[in-house]
XYZ file of C-alpha atoms in Angstrom:
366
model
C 66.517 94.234 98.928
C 63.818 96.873 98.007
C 61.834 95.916 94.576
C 62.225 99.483 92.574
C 64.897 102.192 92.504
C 62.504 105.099 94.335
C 64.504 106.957 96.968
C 63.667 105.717 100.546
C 64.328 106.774 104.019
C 65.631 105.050 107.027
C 63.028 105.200 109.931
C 64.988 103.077 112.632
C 67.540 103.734 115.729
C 67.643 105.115 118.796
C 69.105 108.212 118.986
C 66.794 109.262 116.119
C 65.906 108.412 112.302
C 69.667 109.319 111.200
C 71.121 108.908 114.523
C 73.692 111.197 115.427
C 76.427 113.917 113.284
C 78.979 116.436 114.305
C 77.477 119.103 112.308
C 79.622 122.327 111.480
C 77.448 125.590 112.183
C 79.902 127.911 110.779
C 83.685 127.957 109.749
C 86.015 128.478 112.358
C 87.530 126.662 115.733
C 87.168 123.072 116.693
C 84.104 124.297 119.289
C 81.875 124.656 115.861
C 81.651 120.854 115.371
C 78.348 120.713 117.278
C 76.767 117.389 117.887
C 73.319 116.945 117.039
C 70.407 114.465 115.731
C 70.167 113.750 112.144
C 67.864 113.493 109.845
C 67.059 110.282 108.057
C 69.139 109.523 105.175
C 67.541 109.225 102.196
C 69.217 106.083 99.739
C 68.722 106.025 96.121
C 68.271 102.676 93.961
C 72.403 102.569 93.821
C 72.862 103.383 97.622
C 74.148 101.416 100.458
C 72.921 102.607 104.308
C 75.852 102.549 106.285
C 75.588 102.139 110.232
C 79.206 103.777 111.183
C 81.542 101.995 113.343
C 83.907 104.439 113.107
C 85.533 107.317 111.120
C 88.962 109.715 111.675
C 90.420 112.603 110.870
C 92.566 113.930 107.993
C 94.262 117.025 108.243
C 91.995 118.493 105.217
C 88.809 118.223 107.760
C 90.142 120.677 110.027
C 91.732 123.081 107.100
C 88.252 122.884 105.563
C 86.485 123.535 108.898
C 88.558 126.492 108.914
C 87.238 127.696 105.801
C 90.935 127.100 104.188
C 91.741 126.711 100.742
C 88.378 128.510 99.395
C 85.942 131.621 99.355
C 83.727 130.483 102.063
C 81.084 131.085 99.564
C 82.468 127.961 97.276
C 82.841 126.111 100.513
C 78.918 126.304 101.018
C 78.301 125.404 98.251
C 80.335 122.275 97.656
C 79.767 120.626 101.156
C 75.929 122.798 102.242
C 75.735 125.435 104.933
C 75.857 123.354 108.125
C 77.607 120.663 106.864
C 79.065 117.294 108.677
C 82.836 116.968 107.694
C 84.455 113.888 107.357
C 85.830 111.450 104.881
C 86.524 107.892 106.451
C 84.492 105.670 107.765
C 84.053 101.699 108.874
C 80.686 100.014 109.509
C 78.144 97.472 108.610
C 75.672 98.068 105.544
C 71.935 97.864 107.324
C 70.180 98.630 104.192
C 70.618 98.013 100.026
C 68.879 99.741 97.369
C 67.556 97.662 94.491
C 70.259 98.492 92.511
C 73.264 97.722 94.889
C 75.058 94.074 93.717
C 78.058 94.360 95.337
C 76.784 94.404 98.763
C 74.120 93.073 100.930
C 73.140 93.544 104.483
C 75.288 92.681 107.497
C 78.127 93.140 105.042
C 81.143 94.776 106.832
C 82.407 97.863 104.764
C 84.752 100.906 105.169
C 85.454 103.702 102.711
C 85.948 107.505 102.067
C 83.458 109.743 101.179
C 84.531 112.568 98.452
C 84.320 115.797 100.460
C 82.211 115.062 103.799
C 79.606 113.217 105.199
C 81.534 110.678 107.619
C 81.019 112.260 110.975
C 77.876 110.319 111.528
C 76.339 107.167 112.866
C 74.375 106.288 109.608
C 74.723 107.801 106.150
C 73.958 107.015 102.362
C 76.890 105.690 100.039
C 77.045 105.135 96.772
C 77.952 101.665 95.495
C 80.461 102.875 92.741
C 82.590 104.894 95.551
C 85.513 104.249 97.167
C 83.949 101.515 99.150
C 85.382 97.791 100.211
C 84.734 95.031 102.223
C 86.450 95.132 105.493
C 88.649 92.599 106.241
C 87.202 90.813 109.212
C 90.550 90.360 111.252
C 90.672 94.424 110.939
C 88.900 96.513 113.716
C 86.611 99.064 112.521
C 88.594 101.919 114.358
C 91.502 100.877 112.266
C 90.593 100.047 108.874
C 88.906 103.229 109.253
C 92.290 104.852 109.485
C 92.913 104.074 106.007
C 90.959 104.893 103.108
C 91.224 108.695 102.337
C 95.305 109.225 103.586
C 95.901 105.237 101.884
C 94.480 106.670 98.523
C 96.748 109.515 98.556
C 99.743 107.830 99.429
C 99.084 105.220 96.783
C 98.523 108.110 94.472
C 102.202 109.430 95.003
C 103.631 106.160 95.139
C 102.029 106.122 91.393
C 103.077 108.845 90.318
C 105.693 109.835 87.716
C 106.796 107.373 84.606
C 107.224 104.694 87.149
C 103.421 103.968 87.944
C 104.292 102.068 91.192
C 106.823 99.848 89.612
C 109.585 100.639 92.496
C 110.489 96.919 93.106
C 114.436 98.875 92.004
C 113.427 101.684 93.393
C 114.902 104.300 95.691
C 112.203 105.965 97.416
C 112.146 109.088 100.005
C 109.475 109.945 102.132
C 108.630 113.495 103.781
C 106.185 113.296 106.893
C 107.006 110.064 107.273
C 105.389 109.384 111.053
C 101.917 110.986 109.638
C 98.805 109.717 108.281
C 99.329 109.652 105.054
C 103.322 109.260 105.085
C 103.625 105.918 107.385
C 101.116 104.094 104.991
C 103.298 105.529 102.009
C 106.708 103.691 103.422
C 104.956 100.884 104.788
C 103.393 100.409 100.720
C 106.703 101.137 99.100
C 108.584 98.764 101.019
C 106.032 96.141 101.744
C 103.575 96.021 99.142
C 105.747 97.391 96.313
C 109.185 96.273 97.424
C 111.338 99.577 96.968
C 114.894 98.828 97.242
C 115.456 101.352 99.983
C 113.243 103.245 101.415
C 114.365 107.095 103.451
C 111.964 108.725 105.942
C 112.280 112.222 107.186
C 110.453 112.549 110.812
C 111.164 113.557 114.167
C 114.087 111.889 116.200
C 111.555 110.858 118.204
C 109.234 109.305 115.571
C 112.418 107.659 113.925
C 112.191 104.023 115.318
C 108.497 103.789 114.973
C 108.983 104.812 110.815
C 111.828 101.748 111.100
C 109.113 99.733 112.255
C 107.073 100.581 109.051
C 109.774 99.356 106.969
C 112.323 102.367 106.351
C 115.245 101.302 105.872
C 116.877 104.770 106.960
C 115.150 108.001 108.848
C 116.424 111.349 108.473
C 115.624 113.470 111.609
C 114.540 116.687 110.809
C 115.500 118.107 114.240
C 119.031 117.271 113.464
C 119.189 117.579 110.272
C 117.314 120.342 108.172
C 116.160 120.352 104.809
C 119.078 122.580 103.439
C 121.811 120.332 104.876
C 120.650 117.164 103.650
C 122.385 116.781 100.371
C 125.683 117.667 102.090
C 125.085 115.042 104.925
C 124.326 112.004 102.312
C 126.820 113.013 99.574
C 126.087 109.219 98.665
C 122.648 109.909 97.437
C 123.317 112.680 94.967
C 120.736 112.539 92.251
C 119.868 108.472 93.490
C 116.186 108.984 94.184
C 113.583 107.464 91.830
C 110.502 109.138 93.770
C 110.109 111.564 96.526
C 106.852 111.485 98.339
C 106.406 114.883 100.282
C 103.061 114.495 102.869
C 103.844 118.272 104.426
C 104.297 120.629 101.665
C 107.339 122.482 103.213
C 108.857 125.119 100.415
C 112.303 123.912 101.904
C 111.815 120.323 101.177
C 111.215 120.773 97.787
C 114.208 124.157 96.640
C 116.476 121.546 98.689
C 115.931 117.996 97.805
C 114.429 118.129 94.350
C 117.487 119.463 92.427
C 119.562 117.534 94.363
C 118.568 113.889 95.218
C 116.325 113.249 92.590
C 117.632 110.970 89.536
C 117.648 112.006 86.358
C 113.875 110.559 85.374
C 112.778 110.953 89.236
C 109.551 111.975 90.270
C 108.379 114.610 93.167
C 105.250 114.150 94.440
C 103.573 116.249 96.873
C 100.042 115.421 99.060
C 100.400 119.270 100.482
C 100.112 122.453 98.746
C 103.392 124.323 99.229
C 103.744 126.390 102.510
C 102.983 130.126 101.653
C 104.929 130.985 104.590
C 106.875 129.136 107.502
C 103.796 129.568 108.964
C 100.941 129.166 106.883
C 100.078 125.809 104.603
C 98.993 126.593 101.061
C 95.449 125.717 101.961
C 95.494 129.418 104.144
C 96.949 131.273 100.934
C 95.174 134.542 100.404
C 94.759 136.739 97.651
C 97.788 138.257 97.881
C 99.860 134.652 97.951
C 97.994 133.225 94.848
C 100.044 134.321 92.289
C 103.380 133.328 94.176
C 101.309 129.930 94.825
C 99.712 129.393 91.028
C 103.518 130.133 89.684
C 105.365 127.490 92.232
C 102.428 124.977 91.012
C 102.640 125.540 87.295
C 106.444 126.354 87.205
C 107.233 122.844 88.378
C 104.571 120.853 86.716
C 105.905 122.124 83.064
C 109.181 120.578 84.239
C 106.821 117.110 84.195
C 108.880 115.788 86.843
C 106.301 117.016 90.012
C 102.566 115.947 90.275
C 99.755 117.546 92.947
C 97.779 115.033 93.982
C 94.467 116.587 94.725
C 92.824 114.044 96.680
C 89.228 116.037 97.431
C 88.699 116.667 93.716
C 89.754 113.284 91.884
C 92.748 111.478 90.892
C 92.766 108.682 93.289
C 91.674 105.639 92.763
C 88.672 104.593 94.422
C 86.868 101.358 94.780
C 89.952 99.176 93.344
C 92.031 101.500 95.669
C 90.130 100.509 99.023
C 89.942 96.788 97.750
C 93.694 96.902 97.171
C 93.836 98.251 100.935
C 91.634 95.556 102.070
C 93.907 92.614 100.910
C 96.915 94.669 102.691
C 95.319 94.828 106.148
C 94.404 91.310 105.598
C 97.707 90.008 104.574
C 99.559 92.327 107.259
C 101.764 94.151 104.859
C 99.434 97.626 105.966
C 99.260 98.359 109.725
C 97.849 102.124 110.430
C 98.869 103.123 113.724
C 96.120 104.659 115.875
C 97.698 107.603 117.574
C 94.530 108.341 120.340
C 90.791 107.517 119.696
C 88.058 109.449 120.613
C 84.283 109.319 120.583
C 82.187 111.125 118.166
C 81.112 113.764 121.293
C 84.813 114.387 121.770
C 85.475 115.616 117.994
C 86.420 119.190 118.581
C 89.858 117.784 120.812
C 90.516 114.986 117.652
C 90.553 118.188 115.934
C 92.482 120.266 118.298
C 94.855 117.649 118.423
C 95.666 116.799 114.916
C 95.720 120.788 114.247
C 98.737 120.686 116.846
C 100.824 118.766 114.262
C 102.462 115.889 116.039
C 100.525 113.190 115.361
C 102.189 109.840 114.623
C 99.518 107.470 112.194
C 96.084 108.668 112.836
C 92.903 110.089 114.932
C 90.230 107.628 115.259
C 86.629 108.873 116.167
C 84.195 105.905 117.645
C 80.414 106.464 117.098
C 79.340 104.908 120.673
């Protein structure tokens, strides 16, 4: 423990004072994640020193490395010119500032950072963050799965008048073989106990989202947005929540009017698509009002919520702890779709940018 609440710096390791980061030198392809030495983080009296384990990769990461969403300018300036991305990570805390009761060293911890930071082997965190103890059953490559895609799909499973109370619940998830989606049906069937439980994936992907507790998959190959209704006549206006981790237009002009009950809830971890082949995150000038009037048209209706994720409403620390006594218990099992080591991060990225990932990336700081 140090004795006053002065800033210090970490002088120790051997790849350098801060180890080593994937530092972004400009916006663009997966080749600008360069990796580099870094310089020695500097912890504050409230601060933990975090020696990462390992961290992975959310689809934001490589929409922000892309300079997506925002002026590049505003980009700059919220995450710094040559920035390291990243949001989760696992790892042991190797120094405390005076300050810091919650942890001490040797402590096992994983978290997400707000907007970057993770792609490191040793970084600064705040105590107040959304930072746990890691369960000690859980690898670090896999509890680092969780913390950034868990807090958004906890988010939409608490959304609406409900406020996670699904144990009656009927509850339909889009993207249901992603990151953020398999933790979603895994929560709402076996943390929250929804009643029944839909996922729309891939044929192929439809036995491993049975495995995370669906009770039914709809296959989007076979079965398109618009024809959904009209294939489950049974579930007119029966859903309680809809979860939607892609942010397809389709999903929501089809399935919204039509499946959701009278007090149900839509709500949506993706901006809506812009075009069949461009996310919201890539809208340009042009697309904003058409984007701004989707957003604000269905929000008045007070039955569809955003979750934002980078810039608040999630839940934090009690979030991650929640997550923590779910790995534990069993009830949450991410599923690590490849791992890769912190050299390898521009093919993580080029691989979750393809779009078929099932669970999650994992990056290993060897």
């Amino acid at each position: 423990m140090y004795s006053d609440c002065a800033t210090f710096e970490w002088t120790a390791g051997p790849c350098g004072p801060g180890g080593r980061a994937a530092v972004l030198k400009r916006f663009g392809g997966p080749e600008q994640l360069v990796l580099q030495a870094a310089p020695s983080p500097k912890i504050g009296c409230h601060d933990v020193l975090v020696r990462v384990h390992a961290s992975s990769v959310n689809p934001i990461e490589w929409k922000m490395r892309a300079g997506l969403g925002l002026p590049h300018p505003i980009w700059r300036l919220l995450i710094g010119r040559h920035p390291v991305l990243g949001l989760d990570y696992s790892g042991v805390v190797i120094g405390v500032g005076s300050g810091v009761d919650r942890f001490r060293v040797g402590d096992e911890v994983f978290g997400a950072r707000r907007l970057s930071g993770a792609y490191t082997e040793r970084m600064a965190v705040r105590q107040a963050s959304a930072i746990a103890l890691k369960p000690a059953t859980v690898a670090h490559a896999h509890a680092a799965l969780v913390p950034f895609a868990g807090q958004i799909a906890l988010a939409c499973l608490r959304a609406g008048p409900r406020r996670g109370e699904l144990t009656d619940a009927r509850v339909l998830v889009i993207g249901a073989s992603g990151g953020v989606g398999h933790l979603a049906v895994q929560m709402a069937r076996r943390v929250f106990g929804a009643a029944h439980v839909v996922g729309v994936c891939s044929s192929r992907n439809a036995p491993f989202v049975l495995s995370c507790g669906a009770h039914e998959v709809i296959a989007y190959d076979r079965t398109p947005p618009e024809a959904i209704a009209a294939a489950h006549p049974q579930w007119a206006g029966g859903f309680d929540l809809i979860v939607d981790a892609v942010g397809d237009e389709r999903y929501y002009s089809a399935l919204a009017p039509n499946l959701l009950a009278p007090k149900g809830h839509y709500a949506a971890a993706a901006l809506p698509a812009v075009s069949p082949d461009r996310p919201g995150e890539d809208a340009r000038l042009s697309d904003l009002p058409k984007l701004l009037s989707r957003l604000i048209g269905r929000s008045i209706s007070g039955r569809y919520t955003m979750i934002t994720g980078l810039i608040g409403g999630l839940g934090g620390a009690a979030d991650v702890a929640d997550m923590a006594r779910w790995l534990a218990d069993g009830r949450l099992r991410p599923h690590e779709h490849a791992q890769f080591d912190l050299n390898q991060i521009a093919q993580a990225h080029q691989l979750s940018e393809a779009g078929r990932t099932v669970g999650k990336i994992s990056i290993r700081m060897t």
